[in-house]
Coordinates of C-alpha atoms in Angstrom, one line a residue:
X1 CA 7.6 24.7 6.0
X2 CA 7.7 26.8 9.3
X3 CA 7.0 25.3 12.5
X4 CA 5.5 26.4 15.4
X5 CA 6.0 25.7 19.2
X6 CA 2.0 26.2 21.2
X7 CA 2.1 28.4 24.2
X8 CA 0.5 26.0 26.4
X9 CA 0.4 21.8 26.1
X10 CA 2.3 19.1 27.7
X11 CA 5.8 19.1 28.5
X12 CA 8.4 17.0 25.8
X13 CA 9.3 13.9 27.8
X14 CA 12.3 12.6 27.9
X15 CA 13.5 9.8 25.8
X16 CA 13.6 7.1 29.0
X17 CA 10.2 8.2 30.7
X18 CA 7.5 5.7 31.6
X19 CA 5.2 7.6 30.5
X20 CA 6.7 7.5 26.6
X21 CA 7.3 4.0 27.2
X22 CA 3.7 3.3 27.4
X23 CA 2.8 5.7 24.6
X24 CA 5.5 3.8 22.4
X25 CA 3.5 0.7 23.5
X26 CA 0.2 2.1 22.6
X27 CA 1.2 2.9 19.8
X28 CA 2.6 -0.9 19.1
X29 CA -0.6 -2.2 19.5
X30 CA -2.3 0.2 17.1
X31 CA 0.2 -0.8 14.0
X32 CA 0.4 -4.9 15.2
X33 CA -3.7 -4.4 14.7
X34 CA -3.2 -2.5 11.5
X35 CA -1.1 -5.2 10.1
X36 CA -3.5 -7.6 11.1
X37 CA -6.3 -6.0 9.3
X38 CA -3.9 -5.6 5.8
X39 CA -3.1 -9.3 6.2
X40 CA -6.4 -11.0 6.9
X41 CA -8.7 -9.2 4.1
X42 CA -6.8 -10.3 0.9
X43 CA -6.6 -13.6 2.2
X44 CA -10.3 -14.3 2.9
X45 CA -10.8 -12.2 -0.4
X46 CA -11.4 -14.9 -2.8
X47 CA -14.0 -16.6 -0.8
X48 CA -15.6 -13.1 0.2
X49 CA -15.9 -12.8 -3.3
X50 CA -17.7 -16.0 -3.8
X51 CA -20.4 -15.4 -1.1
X52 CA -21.4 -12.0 -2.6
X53 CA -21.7 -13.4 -6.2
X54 CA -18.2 -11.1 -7.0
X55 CA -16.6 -11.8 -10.3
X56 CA -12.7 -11.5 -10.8
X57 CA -12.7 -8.4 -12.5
X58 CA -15.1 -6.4 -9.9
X59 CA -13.0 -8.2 -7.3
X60 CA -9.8 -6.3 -8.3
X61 CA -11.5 -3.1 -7.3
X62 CA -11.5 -4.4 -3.7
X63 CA -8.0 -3.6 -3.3
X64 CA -7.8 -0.6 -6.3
X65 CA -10.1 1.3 -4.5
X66 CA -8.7 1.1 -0.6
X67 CA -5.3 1.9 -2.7
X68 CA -6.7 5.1 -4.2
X69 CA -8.1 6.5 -1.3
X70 CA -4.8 5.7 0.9
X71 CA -3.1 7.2 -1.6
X72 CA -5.3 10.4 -1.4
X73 CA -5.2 10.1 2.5
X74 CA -1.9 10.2 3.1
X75 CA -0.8 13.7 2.3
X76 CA -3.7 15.3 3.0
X77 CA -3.7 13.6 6.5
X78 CA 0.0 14.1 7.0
X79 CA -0.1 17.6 6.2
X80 CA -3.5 18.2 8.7
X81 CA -1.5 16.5 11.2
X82 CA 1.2 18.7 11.2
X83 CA -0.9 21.8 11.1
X84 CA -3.8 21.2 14.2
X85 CA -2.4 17.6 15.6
X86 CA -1.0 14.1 15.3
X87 CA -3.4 12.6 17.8
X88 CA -6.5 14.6 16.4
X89 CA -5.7 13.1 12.8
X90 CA -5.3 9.8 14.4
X91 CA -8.5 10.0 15.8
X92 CA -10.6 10.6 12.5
X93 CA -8.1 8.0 10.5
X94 CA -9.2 5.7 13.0
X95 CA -12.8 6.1 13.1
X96 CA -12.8 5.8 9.6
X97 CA -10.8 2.5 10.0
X98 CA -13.3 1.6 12.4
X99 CA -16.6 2.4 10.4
X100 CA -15.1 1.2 6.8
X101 CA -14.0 -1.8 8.8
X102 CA -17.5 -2.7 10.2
X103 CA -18.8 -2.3 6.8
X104 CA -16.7 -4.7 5.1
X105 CA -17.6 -7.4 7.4
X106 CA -21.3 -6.8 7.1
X107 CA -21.0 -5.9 3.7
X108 CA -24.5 -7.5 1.8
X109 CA -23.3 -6.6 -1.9
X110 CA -20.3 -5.0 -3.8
X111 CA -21.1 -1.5 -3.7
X112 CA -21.2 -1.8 0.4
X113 CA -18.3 -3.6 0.5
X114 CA -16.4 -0.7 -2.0
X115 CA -17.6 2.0 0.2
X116 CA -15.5 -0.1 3.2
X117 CA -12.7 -0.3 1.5
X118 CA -12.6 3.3 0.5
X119 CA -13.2 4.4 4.4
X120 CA -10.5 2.1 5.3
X121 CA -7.9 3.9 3.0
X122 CA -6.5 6.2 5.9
X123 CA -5.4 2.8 7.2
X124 CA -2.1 4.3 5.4
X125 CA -2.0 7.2 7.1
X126 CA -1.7 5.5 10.6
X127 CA 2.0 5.1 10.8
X128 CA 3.1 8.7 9.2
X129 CA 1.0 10.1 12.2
X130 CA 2.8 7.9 14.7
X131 CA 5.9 9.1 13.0
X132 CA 5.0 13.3 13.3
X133 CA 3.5 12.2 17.1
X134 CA 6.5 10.3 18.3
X135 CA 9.3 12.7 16.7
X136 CA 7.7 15.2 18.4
X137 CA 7.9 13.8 22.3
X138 CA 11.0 11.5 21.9
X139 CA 14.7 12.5 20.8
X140 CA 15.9 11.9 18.1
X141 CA 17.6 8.5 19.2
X142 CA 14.1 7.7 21.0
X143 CA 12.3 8.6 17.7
X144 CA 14.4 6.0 15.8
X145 CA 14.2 3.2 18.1
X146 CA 10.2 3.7 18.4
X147 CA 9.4 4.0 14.6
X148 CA 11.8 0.5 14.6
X149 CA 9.3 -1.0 16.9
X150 CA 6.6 0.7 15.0
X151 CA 7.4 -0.7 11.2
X152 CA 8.3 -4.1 13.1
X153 CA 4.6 -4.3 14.6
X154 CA 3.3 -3.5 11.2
X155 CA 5.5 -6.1 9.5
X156 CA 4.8 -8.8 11.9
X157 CA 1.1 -7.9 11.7
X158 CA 0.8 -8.1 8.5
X159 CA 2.2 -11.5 8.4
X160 CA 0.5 -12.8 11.5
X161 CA -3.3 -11.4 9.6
X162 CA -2.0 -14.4 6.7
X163 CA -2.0 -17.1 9.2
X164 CA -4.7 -15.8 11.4
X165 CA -7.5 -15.6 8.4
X166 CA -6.9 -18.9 7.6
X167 CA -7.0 -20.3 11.0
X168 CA -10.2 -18.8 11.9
X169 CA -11.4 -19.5 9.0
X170 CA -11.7 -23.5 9.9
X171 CA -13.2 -22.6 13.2
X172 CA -15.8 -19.9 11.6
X173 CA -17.4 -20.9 8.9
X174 CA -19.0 -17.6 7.5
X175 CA -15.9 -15.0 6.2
X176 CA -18.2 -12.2 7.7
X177 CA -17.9 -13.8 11.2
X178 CA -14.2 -13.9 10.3
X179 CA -13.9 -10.0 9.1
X180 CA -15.8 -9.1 12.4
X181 CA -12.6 -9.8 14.3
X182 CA -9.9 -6.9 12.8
X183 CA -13.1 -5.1 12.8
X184 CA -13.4 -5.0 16.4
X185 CA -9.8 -5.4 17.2
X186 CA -9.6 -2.3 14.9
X187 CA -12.7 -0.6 17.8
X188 CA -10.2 -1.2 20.5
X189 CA -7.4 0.5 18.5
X190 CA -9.9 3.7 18.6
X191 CA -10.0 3.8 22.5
X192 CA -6.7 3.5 23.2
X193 CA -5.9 6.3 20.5
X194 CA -8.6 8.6 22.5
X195 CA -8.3 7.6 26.1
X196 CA -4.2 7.1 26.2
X197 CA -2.1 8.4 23.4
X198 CA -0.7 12.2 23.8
X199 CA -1.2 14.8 21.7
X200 CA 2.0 16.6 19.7
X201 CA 2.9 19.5 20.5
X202 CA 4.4 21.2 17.6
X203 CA 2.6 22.6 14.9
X204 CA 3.0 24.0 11.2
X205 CA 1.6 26.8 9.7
X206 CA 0.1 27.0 6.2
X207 CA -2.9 25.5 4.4
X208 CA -4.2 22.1 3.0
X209 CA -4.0 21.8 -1.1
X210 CA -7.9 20.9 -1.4
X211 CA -8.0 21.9 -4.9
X212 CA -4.9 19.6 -6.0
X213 CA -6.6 16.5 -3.8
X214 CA -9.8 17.3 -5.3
X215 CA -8.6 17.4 -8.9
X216 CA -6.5 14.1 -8.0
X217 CA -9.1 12.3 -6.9
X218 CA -11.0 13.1 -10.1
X219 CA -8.7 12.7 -12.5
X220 CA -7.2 9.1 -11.1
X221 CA -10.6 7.9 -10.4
X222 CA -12.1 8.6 -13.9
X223 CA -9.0 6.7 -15.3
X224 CA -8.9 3.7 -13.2
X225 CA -13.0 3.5 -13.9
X226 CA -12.3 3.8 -18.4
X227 CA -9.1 0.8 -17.4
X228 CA -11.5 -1.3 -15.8
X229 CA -14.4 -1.0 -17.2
X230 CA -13.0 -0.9 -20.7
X231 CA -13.4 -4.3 -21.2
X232 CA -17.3 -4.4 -20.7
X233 CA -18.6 -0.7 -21.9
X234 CA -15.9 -1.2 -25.2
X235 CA -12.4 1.1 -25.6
X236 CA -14.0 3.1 -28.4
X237 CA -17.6 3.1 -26.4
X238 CA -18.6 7.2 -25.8
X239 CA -18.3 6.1 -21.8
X240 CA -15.2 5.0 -22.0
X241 CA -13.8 8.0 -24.2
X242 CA -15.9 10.1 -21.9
X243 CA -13.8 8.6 -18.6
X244 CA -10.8 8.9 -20.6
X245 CA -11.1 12.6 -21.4
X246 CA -12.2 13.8 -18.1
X247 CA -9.0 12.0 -16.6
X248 CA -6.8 13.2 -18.5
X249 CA -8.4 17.1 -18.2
X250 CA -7.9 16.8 -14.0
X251 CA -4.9 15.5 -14.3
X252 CA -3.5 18.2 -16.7
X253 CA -5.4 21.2 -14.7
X254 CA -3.7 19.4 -11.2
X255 CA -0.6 19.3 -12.4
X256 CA -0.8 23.4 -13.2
X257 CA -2.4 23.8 -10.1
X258 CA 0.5 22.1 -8.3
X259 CA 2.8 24.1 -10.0
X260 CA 1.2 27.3 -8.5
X261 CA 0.2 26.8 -5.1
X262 CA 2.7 27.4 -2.3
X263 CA 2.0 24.0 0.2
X264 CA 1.4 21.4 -3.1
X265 CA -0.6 17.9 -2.4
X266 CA 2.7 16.6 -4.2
X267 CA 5.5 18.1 -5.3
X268 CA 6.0 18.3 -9.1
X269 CA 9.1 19.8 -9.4
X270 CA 10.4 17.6 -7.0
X271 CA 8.9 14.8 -8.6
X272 CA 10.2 15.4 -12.0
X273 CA 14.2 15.7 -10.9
X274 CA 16.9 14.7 -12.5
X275 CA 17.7 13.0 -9.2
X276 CA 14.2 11.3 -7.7
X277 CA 12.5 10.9 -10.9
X278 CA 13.8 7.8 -11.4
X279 CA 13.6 6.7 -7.7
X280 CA 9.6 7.5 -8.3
X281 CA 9.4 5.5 -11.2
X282 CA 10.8 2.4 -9.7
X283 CA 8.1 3.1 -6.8
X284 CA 5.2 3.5 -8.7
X285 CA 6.2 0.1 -10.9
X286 CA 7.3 -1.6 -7.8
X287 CA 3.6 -0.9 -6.5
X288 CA 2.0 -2.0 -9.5
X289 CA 3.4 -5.3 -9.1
X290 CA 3.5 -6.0 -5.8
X291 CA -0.1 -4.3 -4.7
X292 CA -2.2 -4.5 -8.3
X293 CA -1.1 -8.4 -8.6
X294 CA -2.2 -9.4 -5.2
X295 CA -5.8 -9.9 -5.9
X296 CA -5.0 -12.1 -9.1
X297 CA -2.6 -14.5 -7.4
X298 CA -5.1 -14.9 -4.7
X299 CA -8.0 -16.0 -7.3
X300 CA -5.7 -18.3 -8.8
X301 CA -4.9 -20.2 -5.3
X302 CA -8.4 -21.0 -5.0
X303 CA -9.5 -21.8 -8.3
X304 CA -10.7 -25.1 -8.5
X305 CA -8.3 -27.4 -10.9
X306 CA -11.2 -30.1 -11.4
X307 CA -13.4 -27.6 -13.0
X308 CA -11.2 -24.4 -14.9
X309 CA -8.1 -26.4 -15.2
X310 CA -6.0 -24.2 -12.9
X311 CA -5.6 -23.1 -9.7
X312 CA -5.3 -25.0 -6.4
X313 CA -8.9 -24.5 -4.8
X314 CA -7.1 -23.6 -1.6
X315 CA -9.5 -21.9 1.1
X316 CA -8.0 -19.3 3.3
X317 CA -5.9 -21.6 5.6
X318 CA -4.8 -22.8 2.4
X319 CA -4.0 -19.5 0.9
X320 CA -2.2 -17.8 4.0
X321 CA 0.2 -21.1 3.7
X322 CA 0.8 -20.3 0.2
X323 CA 1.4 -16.8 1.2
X324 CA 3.2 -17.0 4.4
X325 CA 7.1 -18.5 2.6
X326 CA 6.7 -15.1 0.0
X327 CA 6.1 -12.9 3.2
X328 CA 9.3 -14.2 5.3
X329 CA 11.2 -13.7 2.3
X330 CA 10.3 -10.1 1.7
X331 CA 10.8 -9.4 5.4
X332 CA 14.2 -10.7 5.1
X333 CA 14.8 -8.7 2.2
X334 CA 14.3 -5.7 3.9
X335 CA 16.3 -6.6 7.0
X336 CA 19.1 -7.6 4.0
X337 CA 19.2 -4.4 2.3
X338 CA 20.8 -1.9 5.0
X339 CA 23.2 -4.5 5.1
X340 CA 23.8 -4.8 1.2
X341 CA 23.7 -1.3 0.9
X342 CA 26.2 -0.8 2.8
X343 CA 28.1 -2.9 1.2
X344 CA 27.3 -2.6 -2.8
X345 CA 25.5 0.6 -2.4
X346 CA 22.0 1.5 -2.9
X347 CA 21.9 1.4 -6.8
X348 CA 23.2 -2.1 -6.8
X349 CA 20.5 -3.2 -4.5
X350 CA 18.1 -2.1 -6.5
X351 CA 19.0 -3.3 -9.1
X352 CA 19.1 -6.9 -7.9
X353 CA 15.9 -6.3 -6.7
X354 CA 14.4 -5.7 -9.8
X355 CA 15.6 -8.6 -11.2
X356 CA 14.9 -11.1 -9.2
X357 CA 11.3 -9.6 -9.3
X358 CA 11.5 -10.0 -13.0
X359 CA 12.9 -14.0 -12.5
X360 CA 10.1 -14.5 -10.0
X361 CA 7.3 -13.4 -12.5
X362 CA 8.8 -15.3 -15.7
X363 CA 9.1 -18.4 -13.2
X364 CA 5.2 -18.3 -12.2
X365 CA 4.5 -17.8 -16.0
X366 CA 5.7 -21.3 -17.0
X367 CA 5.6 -23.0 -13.8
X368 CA 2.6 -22.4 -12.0
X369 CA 0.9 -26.0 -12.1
X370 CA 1.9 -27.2 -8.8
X371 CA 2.2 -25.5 -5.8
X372 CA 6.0 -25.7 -5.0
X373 CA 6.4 -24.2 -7.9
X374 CA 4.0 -20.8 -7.5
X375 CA 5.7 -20.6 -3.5
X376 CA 9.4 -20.8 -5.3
X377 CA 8.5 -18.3 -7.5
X378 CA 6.7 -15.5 -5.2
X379 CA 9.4 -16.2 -2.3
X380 CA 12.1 -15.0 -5.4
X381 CA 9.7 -12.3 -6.0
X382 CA 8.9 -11.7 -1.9
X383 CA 12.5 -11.3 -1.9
X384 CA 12.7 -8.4 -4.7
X385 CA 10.2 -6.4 -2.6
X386 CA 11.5 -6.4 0.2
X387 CA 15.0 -5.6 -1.0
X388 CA 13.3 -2.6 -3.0
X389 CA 11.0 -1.6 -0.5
X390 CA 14.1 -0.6 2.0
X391 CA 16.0 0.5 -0.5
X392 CA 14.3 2.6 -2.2
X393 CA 13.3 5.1 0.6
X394 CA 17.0 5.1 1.6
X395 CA 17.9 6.4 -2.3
X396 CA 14.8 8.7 -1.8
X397 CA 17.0 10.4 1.7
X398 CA 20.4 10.1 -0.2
X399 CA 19.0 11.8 -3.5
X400 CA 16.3 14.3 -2.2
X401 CA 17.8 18.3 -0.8
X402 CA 18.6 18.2 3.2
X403 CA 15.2 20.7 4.1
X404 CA 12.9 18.5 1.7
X405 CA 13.2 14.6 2.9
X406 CA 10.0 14.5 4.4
X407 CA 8.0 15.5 1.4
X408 CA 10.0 13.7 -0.6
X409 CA 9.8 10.2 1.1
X410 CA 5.9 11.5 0.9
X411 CA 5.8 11.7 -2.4
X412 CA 7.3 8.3 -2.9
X413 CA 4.9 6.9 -0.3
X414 CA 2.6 8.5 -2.8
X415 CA 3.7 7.0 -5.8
X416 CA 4.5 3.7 -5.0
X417 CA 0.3 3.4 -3.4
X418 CA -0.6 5.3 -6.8
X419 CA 1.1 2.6 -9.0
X420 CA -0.7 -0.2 -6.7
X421 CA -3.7 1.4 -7.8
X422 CA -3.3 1.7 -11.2
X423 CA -2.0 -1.7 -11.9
X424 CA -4.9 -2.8 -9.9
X425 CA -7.2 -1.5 -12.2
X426 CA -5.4 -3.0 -15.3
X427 CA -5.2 -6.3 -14.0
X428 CA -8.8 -6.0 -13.2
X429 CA -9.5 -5.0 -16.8
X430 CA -7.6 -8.0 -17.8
X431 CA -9.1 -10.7 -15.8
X432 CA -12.4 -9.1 -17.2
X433 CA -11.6 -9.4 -20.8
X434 CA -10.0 -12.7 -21.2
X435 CA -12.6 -15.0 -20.2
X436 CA -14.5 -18.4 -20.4
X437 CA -16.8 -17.2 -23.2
X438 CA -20.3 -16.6 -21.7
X439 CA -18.9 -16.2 -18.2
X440 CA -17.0 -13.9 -16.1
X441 CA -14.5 -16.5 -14.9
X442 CA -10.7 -15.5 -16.3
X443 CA -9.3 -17.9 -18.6
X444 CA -5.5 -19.5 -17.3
X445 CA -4.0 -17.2 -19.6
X446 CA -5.5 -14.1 -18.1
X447 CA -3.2 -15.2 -15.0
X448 CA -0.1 -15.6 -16.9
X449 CA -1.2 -12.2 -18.9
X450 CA -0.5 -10.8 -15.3
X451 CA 2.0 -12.0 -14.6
X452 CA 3.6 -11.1 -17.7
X453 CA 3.1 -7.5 -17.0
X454 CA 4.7 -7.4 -13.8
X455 CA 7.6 -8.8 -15.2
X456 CA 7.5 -6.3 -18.0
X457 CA 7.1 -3.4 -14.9
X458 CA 10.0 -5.4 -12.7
X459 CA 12.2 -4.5 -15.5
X460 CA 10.9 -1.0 -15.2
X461 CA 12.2 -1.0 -11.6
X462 CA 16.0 -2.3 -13.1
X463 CA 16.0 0.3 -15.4
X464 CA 15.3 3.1 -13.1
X465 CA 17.9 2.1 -11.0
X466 CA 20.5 2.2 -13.8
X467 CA 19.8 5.7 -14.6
X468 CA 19.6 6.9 -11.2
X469 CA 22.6 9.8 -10.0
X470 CA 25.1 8.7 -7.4
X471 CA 23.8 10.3 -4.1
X472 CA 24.9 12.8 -2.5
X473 CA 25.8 11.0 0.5
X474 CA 27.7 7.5 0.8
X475 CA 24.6 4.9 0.6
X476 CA 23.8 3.8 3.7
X477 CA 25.9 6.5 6.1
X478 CA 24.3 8.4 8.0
X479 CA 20.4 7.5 6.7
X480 CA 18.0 8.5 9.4
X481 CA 16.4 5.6 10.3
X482 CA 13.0 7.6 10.4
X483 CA 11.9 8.3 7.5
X484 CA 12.6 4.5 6.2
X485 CA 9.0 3.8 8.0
X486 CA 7.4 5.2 4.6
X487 CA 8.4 2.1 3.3
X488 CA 5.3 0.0 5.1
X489 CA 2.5 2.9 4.4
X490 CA -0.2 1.8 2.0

């Protein structure tokens, strides 16, 4: 990709100036919201559900189709970024953020509330622009300590939204009084992004791959819709085959137009390498599980035992506790794995990752009637992430040619938000079809149906990892710490 330097604009700072120092902080501010925003919604989820007369199956396409959309965001804001601006990108992700967050929390009926979730899918695309923005006015020591304080906002964010949904939640009784807070915390992100962050400097030259994110968009959505709604319409109904078919036609015609045009939305060369392929795989199964499941385990906390036979009936407070021990863990798996990759190599790590991801899944599958035992289960599955989602981007820098790591860790960013997606919509399909009959409420064995498939996908990630080529370079030695931010988009 060639690069570009613009005549006039301001000056590169130096790595130590105040004035970089208060971007960095800006910046800080803008992820620690973000992460607050990703935390709080699948928390309150469950009961959001409830007061908008949501069942299980629909509900799954709250998260399925904020997943699609960040998955379509991120490259195609990425690249615009590069090309007129990482501030001017910003901007419009922002505002989007903004107006899909608004409509969430004033959301009257599903179809409102899906149009949100879609708007808030640049939400992804926040933290690649910070990346391009700060690589562009710090060093490259400065760039790697900022994008640290950067994924560490965004992790403890995400983590604090748990805690925070459910403490508000005993304060505010109505969950749209509750979503009105990231929604206007997520308004004062967009003033500090217009009134006091910097714009970058450099630029790249080229053009944006509409037709592949067009043809993308069409083919994934027209698949996840025949998944889900499978169930209801019937797998041979003329719908569902009609769904089916004009998937799989977009998604054959992208892939050729990929293949042809000089600046692809993804990669498919790239993609299909002897060397990433597998580190791709083990992405997109990784995000199955950990993104497509997340709606499901939530149900089941607040399920009401006296009534279905399962669950906990938790409300959010009692959900973000539940959640909280499995998000420590898979923060200290990722703070565990430069270490242990250092130490056993990347490979290794991932291989112990899928495992315990697999051990985690079978242990929720036949213990899942008290709460200890769901919390010892996800924190061994908590775990697994986190381990895979540092190592994986690390294989991804090791693995991928020196002048293509940044679309490479793209495309994995891709794939792994794609996979979330996808096994969203499954699971969705699933809690739809096994059911109380003459209701839409999932029978206990549609939960450990789930579950069953992310073990079966866990594996997935164990197998890719035996199969993957020894990188090029020593695992661990001499990994930019940059690019590991991909692992906390989507």
């Amino acid at each position: 990709m060639s690069r570009t330097q613009p005549a006039a604009g301001p000056a590169r700072p130096g790595a130590g100036g105040a004035s970089v120092a208060a971007v960095v902080g800006f910046l800080v501010f803008v992820e620690l919201v973000s992460g607050i925003t990703q935390g709080m919604l699948p928390t309150l989820l469950p009961h959001l559900g409830a007061v908008l007369d949501i069942s299980a199956g629909k509900l799954g396409w709250v998260s399925t189709a904020q997943l699609l959309a960040a998955a379509i965001s991120v490259p195609i804001f990425s690249r615009l970024g590069d090309m007129y601006g990482h501030r001017k990108l910003l901007r419009i992700a922002v505002l989007c953020l903004a107006l899909g967050s608004i409509l969430v929390a004033c959301a009257p009926n599903f179809g409102l509330l899906l149009v949100g979730r879609i708007l808030q899918g640049p939400l992804a695309a926040l933290l690649p622009l910070e990346i391009g923005l700060v690589r562009d006015r710090l060093n490259s020591e400065g760039a790697r300590s900022a994008i640290g304080l950067l994924i560490g906002a965004l992790t403890f964010g995400a983590s604090a939204g748990i805690v925070v949904a459910g403490l508000l939640s005993k304060t505010i009784s109505n969950v749209h009084g509750i979503l009105w807070v990231p929604a206007i915390a997520v308004v004062l992100c967009a003033g500090v992004v217009f009134f006091l962050v910097p714009e970058s400097t450099t630029r790249a030259r080229g053009s944006v791959d509409w037709a592949g994110a067009g043809l993308l968009s069409v083919g994934l959505g027209a698949l996840l819709l025949a998944i889900a709604r499978g169930p209801d319409w019937g797998w041979t109904a003329s719908s569902t085959l009609a769904f089916f078919a004009l998937g799989l036609i977009a998604m054959a015609v992208w892939v050729l137009v990929e293949l042809r045009v000089p600046a692809p939305l993804i990669d498919i060369r790239l993609t299909v390498s002897r060397g990433l392929a597998p580190v791709y795989t083990a992405g997109f199964t990784l995000g199955a599980a950990l993104f497509g499941s997340q709606t499901a385990a939530l149900l089941f906390f607040s399920s009401p035992p006296e009534k279905l036979g399962y669950g906990f009936g938790y409300d959010a407070l009692g959900i973000a506790w539940m959640m909280l021990p499995s998000s420590a863990l898979a923060f200290a798996g990722s703070t565990l794995a430069p270490r242990l990759t250092r130490a056993i190599g990347g490979r290794t790590v991932l291989t112990l990752s899928g495992m315990a991801m697999t051990v985690g899944y079978v242990i929720v599958v036949f213990a899942h009637a008290e709460p200890w035992q769901v919390v010892l289960a996800n924190c061994v599955i908590g775990l697994g992430n986190g381990l895979a989602l540092s190592a994986l981007p690390a294989l991804v820098l090791d693995t991928a040619p020196a002048d293509r790591t940044a679309i490479a860790t793209g495309v994995f960013n891709s794939s792994k938000t794609l996979g979330g997606s996808v096994g969203g919509a499954v699971f969705a399909a699933v809690l739809t079809a096994i059911t109380f009959q003459g209701t839409e409420v999932p029978k206990e064995s549609a939960y450990t149906t789930v579950w069953w498939c992310c073990a079966g996908v866990s594996i997935l990630v164990t197998a890719a990892s035996l199969i993957l080529v020894k990188p090029k370079t020593a695992s661990g030695s001499g990994t930019p710490a940059a690019p590991a931010a991909s692992v906390s988009v989507g």
